[in-house]
PDB file of C-alpha atoms in Angstrom:
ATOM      1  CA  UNK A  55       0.000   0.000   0.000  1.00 68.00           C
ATOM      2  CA  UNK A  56       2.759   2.146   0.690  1.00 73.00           C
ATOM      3  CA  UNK A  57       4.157   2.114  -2.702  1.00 75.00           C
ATOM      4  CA  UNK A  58       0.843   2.491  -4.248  1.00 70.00           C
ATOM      5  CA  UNK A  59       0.302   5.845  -2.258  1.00 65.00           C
ATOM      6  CA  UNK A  60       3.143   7.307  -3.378  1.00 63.00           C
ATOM      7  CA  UNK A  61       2.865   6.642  -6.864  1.00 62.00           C
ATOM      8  CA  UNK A  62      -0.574   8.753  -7.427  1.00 65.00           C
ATOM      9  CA  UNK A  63      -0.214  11.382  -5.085  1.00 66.00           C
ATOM     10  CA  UNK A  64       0.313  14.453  -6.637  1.00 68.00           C
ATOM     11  CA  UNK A  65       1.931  17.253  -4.931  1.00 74.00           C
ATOM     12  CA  UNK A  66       3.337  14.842  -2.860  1.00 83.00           C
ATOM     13  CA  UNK A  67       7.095  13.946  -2.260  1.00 88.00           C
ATOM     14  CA  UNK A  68       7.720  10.167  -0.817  1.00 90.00           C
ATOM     15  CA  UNK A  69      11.203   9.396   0.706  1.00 93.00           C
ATOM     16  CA  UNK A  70      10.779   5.382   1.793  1.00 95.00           C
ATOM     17  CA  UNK A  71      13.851   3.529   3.195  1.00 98.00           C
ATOM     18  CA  UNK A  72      14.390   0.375   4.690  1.00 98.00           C
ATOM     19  CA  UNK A  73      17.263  -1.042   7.126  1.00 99.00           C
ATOM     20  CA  UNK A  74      17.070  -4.270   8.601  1.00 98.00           C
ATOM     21  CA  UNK A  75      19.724  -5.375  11.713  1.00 98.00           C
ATOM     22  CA  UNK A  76      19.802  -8.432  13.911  1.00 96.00           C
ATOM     23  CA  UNK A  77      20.360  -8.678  17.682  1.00 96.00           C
ATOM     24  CA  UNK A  78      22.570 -12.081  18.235  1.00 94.00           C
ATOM     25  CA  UNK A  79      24.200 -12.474  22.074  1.00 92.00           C
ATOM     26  CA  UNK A  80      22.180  -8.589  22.936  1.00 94.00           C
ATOM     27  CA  UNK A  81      24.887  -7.479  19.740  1.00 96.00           C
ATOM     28  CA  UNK A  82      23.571  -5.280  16.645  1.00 98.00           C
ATOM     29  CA  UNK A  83      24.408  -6.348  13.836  1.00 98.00           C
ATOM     30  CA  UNK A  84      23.698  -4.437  10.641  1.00 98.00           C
ATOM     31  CA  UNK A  85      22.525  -7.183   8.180  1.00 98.00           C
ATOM     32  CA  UNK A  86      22.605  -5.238   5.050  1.00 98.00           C
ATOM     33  CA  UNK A  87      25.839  -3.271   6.000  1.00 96.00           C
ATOM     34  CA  UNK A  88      29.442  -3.501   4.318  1.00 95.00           C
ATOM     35  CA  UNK A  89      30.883  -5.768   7.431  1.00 95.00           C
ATOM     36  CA  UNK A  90      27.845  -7.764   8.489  1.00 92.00           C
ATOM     37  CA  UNK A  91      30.111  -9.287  11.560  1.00 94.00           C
ATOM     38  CA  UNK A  92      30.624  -5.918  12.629  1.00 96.00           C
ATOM     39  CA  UNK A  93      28.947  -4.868  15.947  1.00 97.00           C
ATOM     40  CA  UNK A  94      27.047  -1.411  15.869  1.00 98.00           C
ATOM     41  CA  UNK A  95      26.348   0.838  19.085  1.00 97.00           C
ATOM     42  CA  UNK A  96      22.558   2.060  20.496  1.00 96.00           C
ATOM     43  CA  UNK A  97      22.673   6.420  21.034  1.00 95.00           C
ATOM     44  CA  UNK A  98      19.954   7.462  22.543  1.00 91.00           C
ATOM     45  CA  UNK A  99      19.206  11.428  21.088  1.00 88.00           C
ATOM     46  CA  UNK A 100      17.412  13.852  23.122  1.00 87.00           C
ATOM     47  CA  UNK A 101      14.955  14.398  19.867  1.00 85.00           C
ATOM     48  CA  UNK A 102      15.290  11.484  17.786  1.00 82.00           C
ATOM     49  CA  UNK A 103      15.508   8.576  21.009  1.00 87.00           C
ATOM     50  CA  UNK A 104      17.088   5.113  20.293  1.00 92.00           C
ATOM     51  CA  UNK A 105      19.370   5.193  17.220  1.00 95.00           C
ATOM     52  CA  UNK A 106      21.648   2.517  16.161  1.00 98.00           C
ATOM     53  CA  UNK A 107      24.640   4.537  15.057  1.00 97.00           C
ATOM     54  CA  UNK A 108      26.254   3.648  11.367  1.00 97.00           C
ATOM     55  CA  UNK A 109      23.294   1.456  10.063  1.00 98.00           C
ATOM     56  CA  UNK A 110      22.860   1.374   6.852  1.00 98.00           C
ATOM     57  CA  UNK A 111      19.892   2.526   5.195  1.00 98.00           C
ATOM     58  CA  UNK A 112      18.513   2.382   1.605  1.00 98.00           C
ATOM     59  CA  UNK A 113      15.900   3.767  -0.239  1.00 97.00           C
ATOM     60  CA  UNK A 114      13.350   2.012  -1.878  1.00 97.00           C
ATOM     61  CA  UNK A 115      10.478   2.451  -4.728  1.00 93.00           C
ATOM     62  CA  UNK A 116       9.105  -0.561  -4.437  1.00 94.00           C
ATOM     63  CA  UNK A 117       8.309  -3.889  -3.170  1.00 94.00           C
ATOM     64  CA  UNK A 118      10.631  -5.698  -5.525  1.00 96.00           C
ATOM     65  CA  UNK A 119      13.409  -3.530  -3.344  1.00 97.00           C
ATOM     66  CA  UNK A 120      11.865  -4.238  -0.099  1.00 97.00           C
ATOM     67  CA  UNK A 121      11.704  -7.861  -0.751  1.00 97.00           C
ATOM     68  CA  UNK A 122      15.351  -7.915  -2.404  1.00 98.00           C
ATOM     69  CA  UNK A 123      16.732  -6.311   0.670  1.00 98.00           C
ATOM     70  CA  UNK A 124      15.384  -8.179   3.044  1.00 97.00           C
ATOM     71  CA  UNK A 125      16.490 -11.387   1.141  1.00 97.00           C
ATOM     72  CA  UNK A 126      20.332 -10.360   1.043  1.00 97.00           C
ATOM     73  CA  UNK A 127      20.167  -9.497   5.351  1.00 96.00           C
ATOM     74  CA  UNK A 128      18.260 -13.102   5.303  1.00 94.00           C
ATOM     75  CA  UNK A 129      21.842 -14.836   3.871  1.00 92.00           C
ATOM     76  CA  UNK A 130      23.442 -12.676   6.585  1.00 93.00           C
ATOM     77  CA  UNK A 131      21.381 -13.777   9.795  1.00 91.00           C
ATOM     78  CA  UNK A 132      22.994 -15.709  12.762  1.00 79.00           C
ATOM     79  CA  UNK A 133      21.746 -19.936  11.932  1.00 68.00           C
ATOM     80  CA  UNK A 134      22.881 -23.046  13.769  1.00 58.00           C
ATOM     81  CA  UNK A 135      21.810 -26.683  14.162  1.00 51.00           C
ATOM     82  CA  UNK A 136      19.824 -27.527  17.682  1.00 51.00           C
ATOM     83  CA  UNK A 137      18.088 -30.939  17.767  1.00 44.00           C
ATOM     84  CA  UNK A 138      15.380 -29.111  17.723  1.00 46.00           C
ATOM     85  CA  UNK A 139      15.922 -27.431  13.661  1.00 49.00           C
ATOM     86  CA  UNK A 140      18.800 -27.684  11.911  1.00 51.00           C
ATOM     87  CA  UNK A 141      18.821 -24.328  10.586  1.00 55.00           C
ATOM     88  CA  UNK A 142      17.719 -22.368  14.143  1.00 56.00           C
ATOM     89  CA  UNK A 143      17.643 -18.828  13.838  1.00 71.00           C
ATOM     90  CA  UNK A 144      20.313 -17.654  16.068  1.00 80.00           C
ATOM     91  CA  UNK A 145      18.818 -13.811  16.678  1.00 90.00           C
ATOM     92  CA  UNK A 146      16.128 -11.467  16.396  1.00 95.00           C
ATOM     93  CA  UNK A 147      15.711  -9.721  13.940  1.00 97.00           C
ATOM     94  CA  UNK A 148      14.220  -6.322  12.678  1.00 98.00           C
ATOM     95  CA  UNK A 149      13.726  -5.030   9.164  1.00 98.00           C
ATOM     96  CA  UNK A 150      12.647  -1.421   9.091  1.00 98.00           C
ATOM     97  CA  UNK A 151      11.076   0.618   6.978  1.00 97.00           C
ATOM     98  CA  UNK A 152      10.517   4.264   7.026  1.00 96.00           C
ATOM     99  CA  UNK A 153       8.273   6.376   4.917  1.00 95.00           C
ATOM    100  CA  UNK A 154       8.649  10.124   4.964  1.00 94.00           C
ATOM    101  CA  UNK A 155       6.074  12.289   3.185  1.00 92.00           C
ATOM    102  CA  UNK A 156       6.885  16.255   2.385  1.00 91.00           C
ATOM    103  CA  UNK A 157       3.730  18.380   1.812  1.00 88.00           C
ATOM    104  CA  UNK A 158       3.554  21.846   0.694  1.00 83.00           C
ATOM    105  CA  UNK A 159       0.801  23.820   3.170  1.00 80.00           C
ATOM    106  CA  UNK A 160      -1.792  25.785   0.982  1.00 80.00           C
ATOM    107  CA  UNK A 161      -2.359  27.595   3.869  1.00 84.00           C
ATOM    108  CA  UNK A 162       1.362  29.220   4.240  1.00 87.00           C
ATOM    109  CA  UNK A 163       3.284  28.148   1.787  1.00 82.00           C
ATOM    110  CA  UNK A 164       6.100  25.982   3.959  1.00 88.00           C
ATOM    111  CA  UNK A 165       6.610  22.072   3.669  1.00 89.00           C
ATOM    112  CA  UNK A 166       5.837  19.333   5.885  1.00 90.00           C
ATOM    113  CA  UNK A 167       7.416  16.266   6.465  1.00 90.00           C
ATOM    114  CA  UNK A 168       5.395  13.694   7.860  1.00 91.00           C
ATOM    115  CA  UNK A 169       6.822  10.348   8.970  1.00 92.00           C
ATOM    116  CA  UNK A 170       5.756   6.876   9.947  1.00 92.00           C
ATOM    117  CA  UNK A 171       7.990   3.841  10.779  1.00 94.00           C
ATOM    118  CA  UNK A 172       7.089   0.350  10.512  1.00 95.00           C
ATOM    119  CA  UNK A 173       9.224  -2.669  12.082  1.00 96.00           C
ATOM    120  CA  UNK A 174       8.838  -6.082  10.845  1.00 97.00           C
ATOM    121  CA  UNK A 175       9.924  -8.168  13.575  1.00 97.00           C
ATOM    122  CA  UNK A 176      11.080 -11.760  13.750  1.00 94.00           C
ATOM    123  CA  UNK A 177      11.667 -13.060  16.936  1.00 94.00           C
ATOM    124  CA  UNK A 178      14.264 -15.903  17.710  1.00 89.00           C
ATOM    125  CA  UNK A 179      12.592 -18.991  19.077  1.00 77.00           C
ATOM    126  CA  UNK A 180      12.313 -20.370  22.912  1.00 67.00           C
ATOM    127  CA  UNK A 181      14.032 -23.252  23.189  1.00 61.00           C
ATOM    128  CA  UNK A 182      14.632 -25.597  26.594  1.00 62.00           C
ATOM    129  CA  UNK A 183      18.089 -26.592  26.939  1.00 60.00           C
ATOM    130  CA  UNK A 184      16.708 -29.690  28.328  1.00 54.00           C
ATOM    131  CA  UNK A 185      15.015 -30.371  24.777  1.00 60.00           C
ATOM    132  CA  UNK A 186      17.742 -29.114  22.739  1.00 56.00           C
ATOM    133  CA  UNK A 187      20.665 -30.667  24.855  1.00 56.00           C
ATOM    134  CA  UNK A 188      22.576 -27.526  23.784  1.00 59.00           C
ATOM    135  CA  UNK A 189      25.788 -26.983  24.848  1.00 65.00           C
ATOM    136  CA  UNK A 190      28.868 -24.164  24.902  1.00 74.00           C
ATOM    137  CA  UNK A 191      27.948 -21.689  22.715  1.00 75.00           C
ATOM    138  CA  UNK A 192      24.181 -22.886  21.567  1.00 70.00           C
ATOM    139  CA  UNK A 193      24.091 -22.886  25.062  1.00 76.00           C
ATOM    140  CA  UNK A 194      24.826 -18.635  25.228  1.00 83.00           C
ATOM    141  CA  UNK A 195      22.779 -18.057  22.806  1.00 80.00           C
ATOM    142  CA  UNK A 196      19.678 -19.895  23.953  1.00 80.00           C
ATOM    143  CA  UNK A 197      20.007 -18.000  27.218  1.00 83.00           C
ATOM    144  CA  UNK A 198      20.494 -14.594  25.762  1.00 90.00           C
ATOM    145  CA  UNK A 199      17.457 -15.318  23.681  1.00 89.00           C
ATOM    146  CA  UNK A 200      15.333 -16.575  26.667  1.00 89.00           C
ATOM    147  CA  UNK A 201      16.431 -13.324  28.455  1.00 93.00           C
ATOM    148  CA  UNK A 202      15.390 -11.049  25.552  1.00 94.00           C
ATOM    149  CA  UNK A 203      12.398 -12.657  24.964  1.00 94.00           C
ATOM    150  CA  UNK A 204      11.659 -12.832  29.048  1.00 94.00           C
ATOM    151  CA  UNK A 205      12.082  -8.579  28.972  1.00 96.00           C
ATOM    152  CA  UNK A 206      10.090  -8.220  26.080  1.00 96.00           C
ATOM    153  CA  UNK A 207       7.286 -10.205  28.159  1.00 95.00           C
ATOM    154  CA  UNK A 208       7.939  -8.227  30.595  1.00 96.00           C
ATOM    155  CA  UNK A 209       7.806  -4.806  28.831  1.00 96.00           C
ATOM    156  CA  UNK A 210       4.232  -5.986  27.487  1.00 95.00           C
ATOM    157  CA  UNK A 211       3.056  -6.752  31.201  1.00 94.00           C
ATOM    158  CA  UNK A 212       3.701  -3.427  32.425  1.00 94.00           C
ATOM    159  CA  UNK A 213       2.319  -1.688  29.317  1.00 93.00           C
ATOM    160  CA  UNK A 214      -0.850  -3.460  29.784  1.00 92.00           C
ATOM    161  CA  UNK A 215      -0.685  -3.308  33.421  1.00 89.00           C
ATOM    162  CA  UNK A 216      -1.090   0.709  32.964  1.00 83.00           C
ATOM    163  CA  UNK A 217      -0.049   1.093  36.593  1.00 87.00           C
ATOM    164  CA  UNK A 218       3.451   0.243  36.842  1.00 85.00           C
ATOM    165  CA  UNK A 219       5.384   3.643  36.949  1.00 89.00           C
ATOM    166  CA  UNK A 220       8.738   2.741  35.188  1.00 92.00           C
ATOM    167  CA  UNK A 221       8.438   0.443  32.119  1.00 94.00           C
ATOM    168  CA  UNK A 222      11.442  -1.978  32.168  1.00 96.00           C
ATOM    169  CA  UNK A 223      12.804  -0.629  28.047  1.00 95.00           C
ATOM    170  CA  UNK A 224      16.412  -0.795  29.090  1.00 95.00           C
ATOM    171  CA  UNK A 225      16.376  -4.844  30.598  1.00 96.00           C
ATOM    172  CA  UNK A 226      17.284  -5.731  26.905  1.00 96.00           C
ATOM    173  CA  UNK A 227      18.838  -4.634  23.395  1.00 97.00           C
ATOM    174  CA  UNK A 228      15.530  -5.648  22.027  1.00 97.00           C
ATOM    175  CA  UNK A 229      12.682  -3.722  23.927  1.00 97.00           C
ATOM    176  CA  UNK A 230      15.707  -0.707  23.741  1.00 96.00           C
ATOM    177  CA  UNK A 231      15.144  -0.961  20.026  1.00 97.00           C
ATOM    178  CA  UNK A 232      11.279  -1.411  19.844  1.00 96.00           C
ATOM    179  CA  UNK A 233      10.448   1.163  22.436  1.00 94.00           C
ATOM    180  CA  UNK A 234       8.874   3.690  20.210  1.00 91.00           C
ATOM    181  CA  UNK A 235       7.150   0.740  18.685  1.00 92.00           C
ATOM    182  CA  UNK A 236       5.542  -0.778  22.130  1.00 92.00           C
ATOM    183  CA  UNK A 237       5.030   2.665  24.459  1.00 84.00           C
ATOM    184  CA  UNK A 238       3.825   6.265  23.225  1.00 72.00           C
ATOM    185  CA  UNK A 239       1.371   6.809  20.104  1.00 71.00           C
ATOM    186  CA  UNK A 240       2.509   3.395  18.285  1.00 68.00           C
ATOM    187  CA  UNK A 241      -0.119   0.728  17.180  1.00 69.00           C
ATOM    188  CA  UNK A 242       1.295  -2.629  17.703  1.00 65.00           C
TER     189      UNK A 242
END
């Protein structure tokens, strides 16, 4: 739909990008970047709040892009063999897109720029240790993922508790990055 907007409205200038990073052992990883192994830092700005500084971003006019983006950070994205799948996702995972619309105002003249942000997320699985017999480093990564997953639930139960006074954003990399996502005006 988003590409069909922008395509017929006149007057109208569309700027749509798209990022997409994954969170393996609470590190960012910038799936789409020039060093995919590389480990990127969270900056939280006064104006702009959570930012993951130095990912890469690229514009897109259409879904062909969208979908060929998110199929090259797919190759990238942490795998390894549990009993439980031989091809276990490893991380989370978030591809982003970001539509920005300028508007000229008929009433004085000035642009507008209007923008919305949408987060497809893909959550690493829950696996018990004493299903998947993992060990070492399958073993690391199943409890970082528990952990994350664990804040996230917990992130969600205060949210919907509407009571609880501090909202627990900072327990994990992952509810860091989704916070403008799960609290303020977002629909989730």
């Amino acid at each position: 739909h988003i590409f069909d907007a922008s395509s017929i409205a006149s007057g109208t200038k569309y700027l749509i990008r798209a990022s997409y990073l994954e969170i393996y052992n609470e590190s960012i990883r910038d799936l789409l970047g020039k060093d995919v192994k590389a480990t990127l830092d969270l900056k939280e700005h006064v104006d702009k709040g959570v930012q993951v500084q130095n990912l890469s971003w690229h514009t897109c006019s259409s879904v062909v892009d969208c979908e060929r983006l998110m199929d090259k950070g797919n190759r990238n994205r942490a795998t390894g063999a549990t009993l439980m799948n031989k091809d276990s996702s490893r991380s989370h995972s978030i591809f982003t897109i970001v539509t920005e619309m300028c508007t000229k105002s008929e009433v004085d003249g000035k642009e507008h720029i209007r923008a919305g942000k949408l987060n497809l997320v893909d959550l690493a699985g829950s696996e018990r240790q004493s299903k998947t017999h993992a060990e070492g480093e399958r073993l690391r990564e199943a409890t970082r993922i528990n952990l994350s997953l664990s804040a996230l639930g917990n992130v969600i139960s205060a949210l919907v508790d509407g009571r609880s006074k501090h909202i627990p954003y900072r327990d994990s990399t992952l509810t860091r990055l989704l916070q403008d996502s799960l609290g303020g005006n977002a629909k989730t």
